[in-house]
Amino acid sequence: MKKIYYIIACSLLIVSCDILNKPLASSHQLAPKNKLTRSAIDLVSLSNDRIKVRVQPAPIYKDVATFYIPETVPGTYSDDDYGKFIDSVAAYGTFGKKLKVTKTSDNTWDIKNARNLDYIDYYVNDTYDVEAEHTIFSPAGTNFKENEQFMLNLHGILGYFKDQEEMPYYVDINRPETMEATTSLPRFADSLYVAQDFGNTGITDTYKGDRYFDIVDNPIMYNVPSKEVFTIDDITIELSVYSPSGTVKASSLKPNIERMIKAQKNYLGDFNATDRYTILLYLTTGEADDAQDLGALEHHTSTVVVLPESMPQENLDDAMVNVVSHEFFHIVTPLNLHATQIHKFKYNDPEMSMHLWMYEGITEYFAQHFQVQQGLVTPEDFYNTLVQKISNAKGYDDVMSFTKMSANILEEPYASNYGNVYEKGALIGMCLDILMRKNSNGERGVLDLMKELTYQYGPNRPFEDSNLIPQITQLTYPEVGEFFTNHVIGTQPIQYKDFFDLVGLDYSTTLVDTGFLLGKERPYINGNKEENTIYVLPGNLNTFLTALGVQGNDVITAVNGTAYDLSNVYDLITVSNSWKAGDAITMTVQRDGEEVALTGTVITPQTPQATLVELQTYNDDLQRVLREKWLKGS
């Protein structure tokens, strides 16, 4: 079977590669009969910092063809309009005749006389060097440094034709000889074919996805190799690092990554989701023309990570553990467990799933829990992480339905609460873990539940969004179903103390001094760039702001007669440092479209600080059993 498939694949490859290599005058005569998309990307000859791309669809039997570049992609949870970085789109038909192309939106082009369409050409601008002009998250963006580095998140480069996104998709990439690719995307031997206009000055790498999703789910990084490849159990790990100055090497990061993933594999036990995982680390200079956002974007079997090159080695190692461990656990969900909305993602008319509590929340919980379970951190360190997440979660709307937020995450007010998926979302995972331990005398936890669900579904069998929580209730216990009804679907805040009591932990809070506008753990204000305003973050405010009558989402326009906006916000922060208890103060805010004057007296700002410590004596033996099982597993 494997040999037959290889022969068929190679024959398709040779035919379709030859199509793109033929002179334009005869290309239509050799248009493919196969239902597949062919594309070519040139990384050798850039034009004004742009790369040239060619896409050749399967035969189209309509008068008008529609070509799309994604508006959004899985994992970003935002409308980013990648089509804004595409220009000079041209379509060609029989004998190289140009066809009329009409841009109908930021991400859509219509092509007339599409029955004669052979291919389209266009140029792509990268995003890293103009990050001040857009909101694309750096790990989801693109970077074109000629003869040095290319970050290819292919959703920002390659598009798809309407009704053809489920067809096989081939990609030829013409690259400089000195550069090497790192990706999880299946690769063939160098084809030595490339679109005629691109010339033959480089080497061509050929990749194939079974559908368009496979292409955009597998980023590619090209650079002069700084790479480590190693195997942990049955998974091959490929770590590639781009360091602008060359000071950070993949070899220096390998020991820590290897230790971390080995611990993650031990944590997952017999759960096998992939035989390959790729880590693409881009170290940014932080300059205005370089990537600004720090973090990572998950893919099914890879992740793109952006961190500052200036980080000391110890901090870089810690950041990689926290960031990559989260991304790696995405091999559980959504790789093996996801809804129909994700499996057949609508890139240009997205429908979001209601289960971010699972995709991001459970994943983040695993990323923290495995560290204590595998002895990488102490229980006290783990407790402090949970306390910090509780504190961070208070900065978001605690009475917002998590499932409703998830399903509407592209819209306000839900979009501004997205960060809570990593805070309260992880705490939801913690509560489910403790509840399951309680109802099974410590024998089952949330990892067991996720394994059961992934065995039932898997990467190619999505679940229906509305069926998941009822099914979880059926697989677990009525108390778990009540938790979902009240705290995940419903709007009741979680009383974390009740869950910590079950495992013999004392959760209490005391008031501590904090800043007037900037707390030690989080700020109380933020800025809106589009409106040039300063607004108060919703959630727990300090005692000073509460006493003054400030409310979440108030827009601060003046303090003591001085007008403020985002342009002089640092002046406001500086002035606030000089406020003294007993001073009179007037703050003018915009609230629900009306101006409100708040007057009062300055008091020392305080905020609740929580502590989580182990009880010295257990109230009953079940507390001891549950805590041991919760922290160390069954």
XYZ file of C-alpha atoms in Angstrom:
634
model
C 0.000 0.000 0.000
C 2.771 2.443 0.874
C 4.625 1.804 -2.377
C 1.456 2.295 -4.439
C 0.676 5.555 -2.684
C 4.247 6.753 -3.220
C 4.071 6.056 -6.948
C 0.748 7.861 -7.302
C 1.957 10.835 -5.268
C 5.164 11.105 -7.268
C 3.319 10.921 -10.584
C 1.006 13.734 -9.500
C 4.002 15.702 -8.341
C 5.885 15.357 -11.609
C 2.838 16.256 -13.732
C 1.816 19.231 -11.644
C 5.364 20.533 -11.205
C 5.853 20.395 -14.935
C 2.724 22.476 -15.425
C 4.166 25.377 -13.514
C 7.454 25.055 -15.370
C 5.987 25.210 -18.887
C 5.980 28.420 -20.908
C 2.869 30.504 -20.314
C 1.704 30.098 -23.908
C 1.113 26.369 -23.538
C 0.381 26.084 -19.853
C -3.400 25.942 -20.247
C -3.156 23.003 -22.634
C -1.484 21.045 -19.833
C -3.861 22.126 -17.025
C -4.182 19.363 -14.425
C -7.115 16.996 -14.512
C -6.501 16.098 -10.872
C -8.478 17.772 -8.128
C -5.627 19.530 -6.385
C -4.144 22.980 -5.886
C -0.539 23.725 -6.840
C 1.381 26.732 -5.589
C 4.875 28.170 -5.741
C 6.688 30.643 -3.463
C 9.915 32.408 -4.388
C 12.292 33.189 -1.512
C 15.263 33.916 -3.765
C 14.315 37.029 -5.741
C 12.421 39.482 -3.539
C 10.817 42.646 -4.878
C 10.643 45.599 -2.473
C 10.728 43.210 0.495
C 7.897 41.179 -1.035
C 7.829 37.545 -2.078
C 6.140 36.377 -5.252
C 3.509 33.638 -5.106
C 1.712 31.610 -7.743
C -1.419 29.531 -7.098
C -2.885 27.155 -9.651
C -6.328 25.754 -8.797
C -7.975 22.566 -9.901
C -10.166 23.083 -12.982
C -13.016 25.500 -12.333
C -16.351 25.012 -14.057
C -17.904 28.392 -13.209
C -17.764 31.758 -14.923
C -16.452 33.471 -11.776
C -13.857 32.034 -9.389
C -13.342 33.422 -5.903
C -9.906 33.423 -4.299
C -9.528 33.902 -0.557
C -6.742 34.834 1.826
C -7.832 34.055 5.426
C -9.534 36.661 7.559
C -8.732 34.609 10.672
C -7.129 31.267 11.470
C -7.480 28.717 14.289
C -5.753 29.618 17.528
C -5.696 33.399 17.034
C -9.303 34.179 18.010
C -9.190 37.528 16.223
C -10.033 39.037 12.843
C -6.656 39.853 11.278
C -7.377 40.237 7.546
C -4.200 38.723 6.121
C -5.360 39.769 2.665
C -4.274 43.326 3.464
C -0.703 42.168 2.870
C -1.417 40.883 -0.649
C -0.969 43.108 -3.699
C -0.665 43.012 -7.498
C -2.988 40.040 -7.960
C -3.056 38.971 -11.597
C -4.842 36.030 -13.231
C -3.803 34.186 -16.401
C -5.685 31.830 -18.680
C -5.218 30.188 -22.048
C -1.967 31.160 -23.817
C -1.072 33.508 -20.983
C -4.055 35.792 -21.563
C -4.786 38.000 -18.569
C -8.182 37.619 -16.952
C -10.099 40.331 -15.112
C -9.565 40.350 -11.351
C -11.809 42.331 -8.967
C -10.968 42.785 -5.306
C -14.267 42.484 -3.441
C -12.999 42.752 0.161
C -9.746 42.892 2.118
C -9.403 39.131 1.719
C -11.339 38.235 -1.438
C -10.779 38.454 -5.213
C -13.180 37.467 -8.016
C -11.808 36.265 -11.356
C -13.960 36.351 -14.493
C -13.879 33.789 -17.328
C -12.756 31.325 -14.676
C -13.316 28.302 -16.903
C -10.147 29.434 -18.688
C -8.201 30.166 -15.486
C -4.739 28.612 -15.321
C -3.155 30.371 -12.345
C -2.860 33.620 -10.391
C 0.253 35.534 -9.379
C 0.601 38.058 -6.559
C 3.074 39.568 -4.108
C 3.053 39.242 -0.321
C 4.340 41.814 2.170
C 5.609 40.597 5.526
C 4.184 41.735 8.871
C 7.108 41.877 11.317
C 8.606 45.103 10.015
C 5.306 47.045 10.176
C 3.806 45.778 13.413
C 2.791 49.275 14.498
C 0.353 49.310 11.563
C -1.685 46.177 12.378
C -2.811 43.865 15.184
C -1.523 40.523 13.913
C 0.063 38.542 16.758
C 3.767 38.146 15.946
C 3.815 34.321 16.164
C 1.005 34.346 13.564
C 2.793 36.783 11.278
C 5.407 36.628 8.533
C 8.993 37.780 8.165
C 11.051 38.105 4.977
C 14.746 38.853 5.558
C 16.395 38.199 2.224
C 19.173 35.586 2.423
C 18.847 35.519 6.223
C 15.488 34.379 7.615
C 11.936 33.668 6.510
C 9.056 33.023 8.889
C 6.314 31.502 6.778
C 2.983 31.293 8.506
C 1.376 30.110 5.312
C -2.088 31.469 6.124
C -0.584 34.901 5.475
C 0.915 33.826 2.144
C -1.177 31.164 0.441
C -4.891 31.326 -0.223
C -7.543 28.956 -1.501
C -10.213 28.944 -4.174
C -13.860 28.637 -3.216
C -15.042 25.021 -2.884
C -11.481 23.690 -3.212
C -10.241 23.956 0.390
C -10.737 20.214 0.991
C -8.597 19.190 -2.019
C -4.897 18.229 -1.765
C -2.595 21.235 -1.796
C 1.019 21.189 -3.070
C 3.592 23.892 -2.354
C 6.909 24.436 -4.165
C 9.281 26.802 -2.355
C 12.276 28.181 -4.205
C 14.888 28.889 -1.504
C 18.496 30.087 -1.265
C 20.996 27.227 -1.156
C 22.419 28.316 2.201
C 19.067 28.176 3.996
C 17.241 25.201 5.424
C 13.603 24.629 6.324
C 12.162 23.437 9.608
C 8.524 22.322 9.569
C 6.173 19.457 10.360
C 4.662 19.717 6.890
C 5.348 16.513 4.892
C 8.135 17.069 2.398
C 9.136 15.326 -0.802
C 12.609 15.124 -2.294
C 13.689 18.364 -4.013
C 11.626 18.539 -7.181
C 13.942 20.939 -9.045
C 10.805 22.421 -10.626
C 9.508 25.903 -10.004
C 7.226 28.409 -11.725
C 8.907 29.765 -14.840
C 8.929 33.387 -13.728
C 10.847 32.481 -10.596
C 13.924 31.234 -12.398
C 16.154 28.364 -11.268
C 18.664 30.158 -9.069
C 17.738 28.357 -5.844
C 16.708 24.933 -4.642
C 13.070 23.884 -4.624
C 11.465 22.176 -1.651
C 8.103 20.535 -2.271
C 5.436 20.012 0.383
C 1.977 18.520 0.344
C -1.102 18.773 2.531
C -4.167 16.597 2.227
C -6.217 19.809 2.366
C -5.729 23.537 2.781
C -5.957 23.210 6.570
C -2.774 21.108 6.582
C -0.910 23.879 4.783
C -1.872 26.674 7.161
C -1.488 24.399 10.202
C 2.206 23.830 9.514
C 4.394 26.953 9.581
C 7.839 26.821 7.975
C 10.960 28.657 9.112
C 13.894 29.077 6.728
C 17.267 30.209 8.036
C 20.912 29.227 8.177
C 20.584 26.126 10.328
C 20.694 26.360 14.110
C 18.812 23.193 14.761
C 18.602 20.236 17.127
C 16.713 17.032 16.352
C 16.150 14.471 19.086
C 13.723 11.718 20.023
C 11.757 11.316 23.236
C 10.033 7.949 23.412
C 8.206 7.790 20.077
C 8.197 11.517 19.250
C 10.835 13.211 17.091
C 11.410 16.769 18.287
C 12.880 19.361 15.919
C 14.021 22.635 17.496
C 15.094 25.469 15.190
C 16.315 28.838 16.446
C 16.775 32.129 14.653
C 19.000 34.528 16.579
C 19.765 37.806 14.740
C 23.191 38.148 16.329
C 23.853 34.427 16.342
C 24.432 34.407 20.108
C 21.643 31.953 20.981
C 22.022 28.433 19.642
C 19.547 25.592 19.507
C 22.142 23.443 21.260
C 22.019 25.674 24.351
C 18.233 25.329 24.615
C 18.031 21.614 23.861
C 18.744 20.211 27.378
C 15.935 22.174 29.001
C 13.457 21.462 26.184
C 14.370 17.785 26.235
C 13.879 17.562 30.005
C 10.538 19.372 29.768
C 9.044 17.281 26.953
C 10.216 14.065 28.572
C 8.323 15.098 31.707
C 5.278 15.957 29.603
C 5.388 12.559 27.934
C 5.613 10.885 31.343
C 2.628 12.953 32.451
C 0.567 11.885 29.423
C 1.477 8.235 29.967
C 0.216 5.933 27.217
C -1.455 8.789 25.351
C 0.151 9.036 21.897
C -1.079 11.870 19.712
C 1.777 12.536 17.285
C 5.118 11.104 16.246
C 6.610 14.511 15.431
C 6.707 17.952 16.990
C 8.439 21.084 15.679
C 9.451 24.166 17.680
C 10.275 27.323 15.680
C 11.873 29.949 17.927
C 12.273 33.472 16.566
C 14.330 35.783 18.775
C 13.434 39.392 18.135
C 15.632 42.447 18.512
C 12.618 44.371 19.777
C 13.396 47.221 17.368
C 10.548 49.062 15.642
C 11.019 47.042 12.439
C 10.998 43.667 14.208
C 8.472 41.463 15.978
C 6.933 43.074 19.063
C 4.525 40.478 20.495
C 6.021 37.839 22.757
C 4.486 34.404 23.121
C 3.530 31.517 20.878
C 0.877 30.242 18.492
C -0.069 26.590 18.642
C -0.510 24.252 15.730
C -1.415 20.584 15.805
C 2.178 19.340 15.719
C 4.272 22.506 15.943
C 4.505 25.941 17.477
C 5.961 29.326 16.559
C 7.548 31.104 19.526
C 8.677 34.744 19.634
C 10.873 35.888 22.540
C 13.441 38.692 22.979
C 17.014 37.855 22.046
C 18.212 39.989 24.969
C 16.797 37.527 27.528
C 19.433 35.970 29.807
C 19.797 32.219 29.302
C 18.075 31.351 32.597
C 15.064 33.537 31.787
C 14.913 32.176 28.252
C 14.879 28.615 29.579
C 12.058 29.478 31.987
C 10.075 31.219 29.257
C 10.444 28.247 26.928
C 9.132 25.907 29.644
C 6.089 28.072 30.314
C 5.331 28.846 26.681
C 6.254 25.639 24.871
C 4.818 23.306 27.505
C 1.428 24.927 26.937
C 1.731 24.665 23.158
C 2.917 21.051 23.306
C -0.152 20.007 25.294
C -2.288 21.159 22.390
C -1.540 17.713 20.938
C -4.337 16.623 23.301
C -6.783 19.371 22.382
C -7.551 20.590 19.798
C -5.394 18.090 17.836
C -7.269 15.017 19.027
C -10.360 16.621 20.491
C -12.184 19.443 18.740
C -15.555 20.612 17.482
C -16.838 20.698 13.920
C -16.211 24.467 13.869
C -12.482 23.795 14.175
C -12.316 20.696 11.993
C -13.880 22.532 9.046
C -12.738 25.998 9.942
C -14.298 28.820 7.932
C -11.345 31.130 7.403
C -13.389 33.944 5.909
C -16.694 33.502 7.723
C -15.568 32.051 11.051
C -17.841 30.214 13.450
C -16.256 29.838 16.875
C -16.631 26.890 19.222
C -17.979 27.403 22.759
C -15.214 25.360 24.376
C -12.234 27.647 24.884
C -12.391 26.520 28.525
C -11.022 23.236 27.137
C -8.840 24.178 24.146
C -6.905 26.836 26.058
C -7.978 26.436 29.699
C -7.374 22.703 30.133
C -4.188 23.010 28.067
C -2.885 25.767 30.359
C -3.843 23.741 33.425
C -1.878 20.755 32.121
C 1.087 23.058 31.405
C 1.194 24.013 35.088
C 0.026 20.765 36.698
C 2.538 18.518 34.943
C 5.382 20.504 36.488
C 4.361 19.683 40.063
C 3.311 16.151 39.181
C 6.699 15.463 37.584
C 8.711 17.213 40.314
C 9.901 20.124 38.163
C 8.484 22.592 40.707
C 7.510 22.325 44.373
C 3.878 22.155 45.534
C 4.373 25.657 46.975
C 5.402 26.950 43.554
C 2.295 25.350 42.051
C 0.062 26.871 44.739
C 1.543 30.312 44.055
C 0.771 29.892 40.354
C -2.860 29.096 41.159
C -3.135 32.110 43.460
C -1.675 34.325 40.748
C -4.204 33.015 38.234
C -7.051 33.746 40.640
C -5.724 37.285 41.043
C -5.329 37.738 37.269
C -8.812 36.360 36.609
C -10.276 39.111 38.777
C -9.173 41.580 36.125
C -11.813 40.132 33.780
C -15.583 39.878 33.895
C -16.174 37.108 36.435
C -19.912 36.822 35.725
C -19.533 36.296 31.977
C -20.596 32.881 30.708
C -17.433 31.131 29.522
C -19.204 29.210 26.768
C -20.955 32.351 25.527
C -17.678 34.263 25.588
C -15.992 31.519 23.602
C -18.679 31.320 20.922
C -18.574 35.107 20.480
C -14.863 35.693 21.088
C -14.419 37.755 17.914
C -16.855 40.388 19.202
C -16.956 42.792 22.126
C -17.316 42.646 25.061
C -16.111 39.052 24.740
C -12.921 39.754 22.755
C -11.418 41.898 25.531
C -11.983 39.008 27.964
C -10.018 36.536 25.836
C -6.997 36.561 28.165
C -9.144 34.964 30.852
C -8.968 31.635 29.026
C -5.422 31.288 30.414
C -6.452 32.377 33.920
C -9.994 31.318 34.822
C -9.876 28.734 32.031
C -6.976 26.978 33.773
C -8.773 27.287 37.124
C -11.821 25.606 35.579
C -9.493 22.726 34.708
C -8.221 22.657 38.301
C -11.761 22.554 39.720
C -12.771 19.742 37.361
C -9.651 17.800 38.360
C -10.427 18.125 42.074
C -14.127 17.338 41.571
C -13.312 14.172 39.646
C -10.786 13.131 42.303
C -13.413 13.690 44.999
C -16.053 11.603 43.237
C -13.671 8.722 42.461
C -11.791 8.559 45.789
C -8.789 10.030 44.001
C -8.625 7.507 41.154
C -9.762 9.687 38.205
C -8.782 13.184 37.188
C -9.328 15.548 34.287
C -6.440 13.993 32.311
C -8.280 10.656 32.442
C -11.384 12.393 31.097
C -9.461 13.970 28.219
C -7.960 10.587 27.309
C -11.395 8.973 27.250
C -12.744 11.716 25.011
C -9.790 11.623 22.613
C -10.056 7.863 22.269
C -13.710 8.309 21.353
C -13.078 11.087 18.817
C -9.547 11.704 17.565
C -8.104 14.079 14.961
C -10.532 13.163 12.179
C -13.784 12.827 14.115
C -14.998 16.161 15.515
C -17.746 16.445 18.097
C -20.861 18.589 17.901
C -20.382 21.679 20.031
C -23.620 21.361 21.987
C -23.040 17.680 22.796
C -19.705 17.902 24.612
C -20.738 19.031 28.112
C -23.691 16.591 28.348
C -21.330 13.835 27.247
C -18.723 14.832 29.849
C -21.440 14.732 32.514
C -22.422 11.253 31.366
C -18.790 10.081 31.479
C -18.162 11.576 34.906
C -20.488 12.543 37.749
C -23.614 14.675 38.315
C -21.545 17.104 40.393
C -19.365 17.789 37.355
C -22.469 18.560 35.303
C -23.673 20.962 37.999
C -20.288 22.711 37.930
C -20.590 23.281 34.178
C -24.189 24.488 34.508
C -23.338 26.970 37.245
C -19.829 28.166 36.442
C -18.990 27.497 32.772
C -22.312 27.803 30.981
C -23.757 29.864 33.802
C -22.520 33.081 35.342
C -21.909 32.179 38.965
C -18.363 33.063 40.131
C -16.362 30.073 41.343
C -15.751 29.880 45.100
C -12.213 28.522 44.907
C -11.972 28.077 48.661
C -14.566 25.284 48.475
C -12.316 23.318 46.121
C -9.121 23.949 48.078
C -10.879 22.725 51.245
C -11.398 19.354 49.547
C -7.622 18.844 49.204
C -6.559 20.224 52.578
C -5.420 23.697 51.527
C -6.136 26.919 53.398
C -7.117 29.764 51.048
C -7.371 33.195 52.671
C -6.860 36.845 51.768
C -5.438 39.906 53.505
C -5.273 43.564 52.418
C -1.856 44.815 51.290
C -0.683 48.183 49.980
C -0.652 48.677 46.220
C -0.312 51.466 43.665
C -2.977 54.046 42.829
C -3.122 53.177 39.114
C -0.535 50.417 38.702
C -0.708 47.442 41.044
C 2.216 45.195 41.841
C 0.648 42.286 39.982
C -1.482 44.054 37.383
C -2.465 47.585 36.280
C -5.821 49.157 37.072
C -5.842 51.192 33.836
C -5.219 50.465 30.183
C -5.183 52.386 26.904
C -7.307 52.273 23.773
C -5.042 53.164 20.838
C -7.855 53.674 18.346
C -9.693 56.157 20.568
C -6.601 57.599 22.291
C -8.201 57.085 25.700
C -7.303 55.767 29.141
C -9.863 53.415 30.640
C -10.231 51.560 33.933
C -9.885 47.810 33.684
C -12.917 45.888 34.946
C -12.460 43.571 37.883
C -11.173 44.074 41.398
C -10.190 47.706 41.927
C -8.074 48.896 44.830
C -9.669 50.537 47.862
C -8.770 54.063 46.679
C -10.520 53.724 43.312
C -13.516 51.998 44.880
C -13.907 54.699 47.556
C -13.708 57.414 44.903
C -16.554 55.767 42.988
C -14.562 54.613 39.959
C -16.068 51.727 37.980
C -14.635 49.301 35.468
C -14.555 50.618 31.863
C -14.732 54.262 33.012
C -12.716 56.462 30.629
C -10.477 58.862 32.573
C -10.502 62.295 30.923
C -9.125 64.574 33.663
C -7.667 64.518 37.170
C -7.579 67.639 39.344
C -8.373 69.789 36.313
C -5.620 68.393 34.042
C -6.817 66.622 30.881
C -5.369 63.195 30.126
C -5.443 60.762 27.231
C -3.149 58.040 25.962
C -0.570 60.568 24.760
C 0.219 61.748 28.307
C -0.743 58.691 30.344
C 2.789 58.469 31.772
C 2.396 61.983 33.142
C -0.723 60.809 34.981
C 1.138 57.822 36.421
C 4.009 60.063 37.541
C 1.623 62.523 39.177
C -0.225 59.694 40.956
C 2.999 58.693 42.694
C 2.950 62.053 44.529
C -0.611 61.750 45.877
C -0.767 61.734 49.678
C -3.432 60.350 52.000
C -5.807 63.158 52.952
C -5.353 65.161 49.727
C -8.527 66.258 47.947
C -8.963 64.746 44.483
C -11.358 65.160 41.565
C -11.448 62.668 38.702
C -13.581 63.221 35.598
C -14.644 60.123 33.694
C -16.831 59.223 30.745
C -19.338 56.529 31.737
C -21.945 55.180 29.344
C -21.589 58.273 27.185
C -21.984 60.730 30.039
C -19.424 62.832 31.893
C -19.212 62.043 35.607
C -17.228 64.074 38.154
C -15.909 62.004 41.072
C -14.663 63.874 44.132
C -13.167 62.597 47.342
C -10.093 62.256 49.489
C -6.973 60.262 48.721
C -6.575 57.140 50.870
C -3.775 54.596 50.874
C -4.671 52.121 48.101
C -4.909 48.506 49.171
C -5.851 45.311 47.429
C -6.649 41.786 48.609
C -3.694 39.393 48.482
C -4.437 35.706 48.637
C -2.363 32.919 50.163
C -2.686 29.186 49.651
C -0.939 26.908 52.156
C -1.236 23.297 53.235
C -3.174 22.596 56.429
C -0.936 21.258 59.177
C -3.532 18.660 60.117
C -6.178 17.091 57.915
C -9.859 17.369 58.779
C -10.328 13.834 57.489
C -8.256 11.169 55.757
C -9.952 11.834 52.404
C -8.296 15.271 52.265
C -4.858 13.644 52.456
C -5.711 11.055 49.779
C -7.205 13.608 47.408
C -4.281 16.033 47.730
C -1.709 13.308 47.130
C -3.644 11.962 44.142
C -4.263 15.465 42.795
C -0.626 16.533 42.988
C 1.055 13.280 42.015
C -1.566 11.393 40.028
C -2.861 7.884 40.490
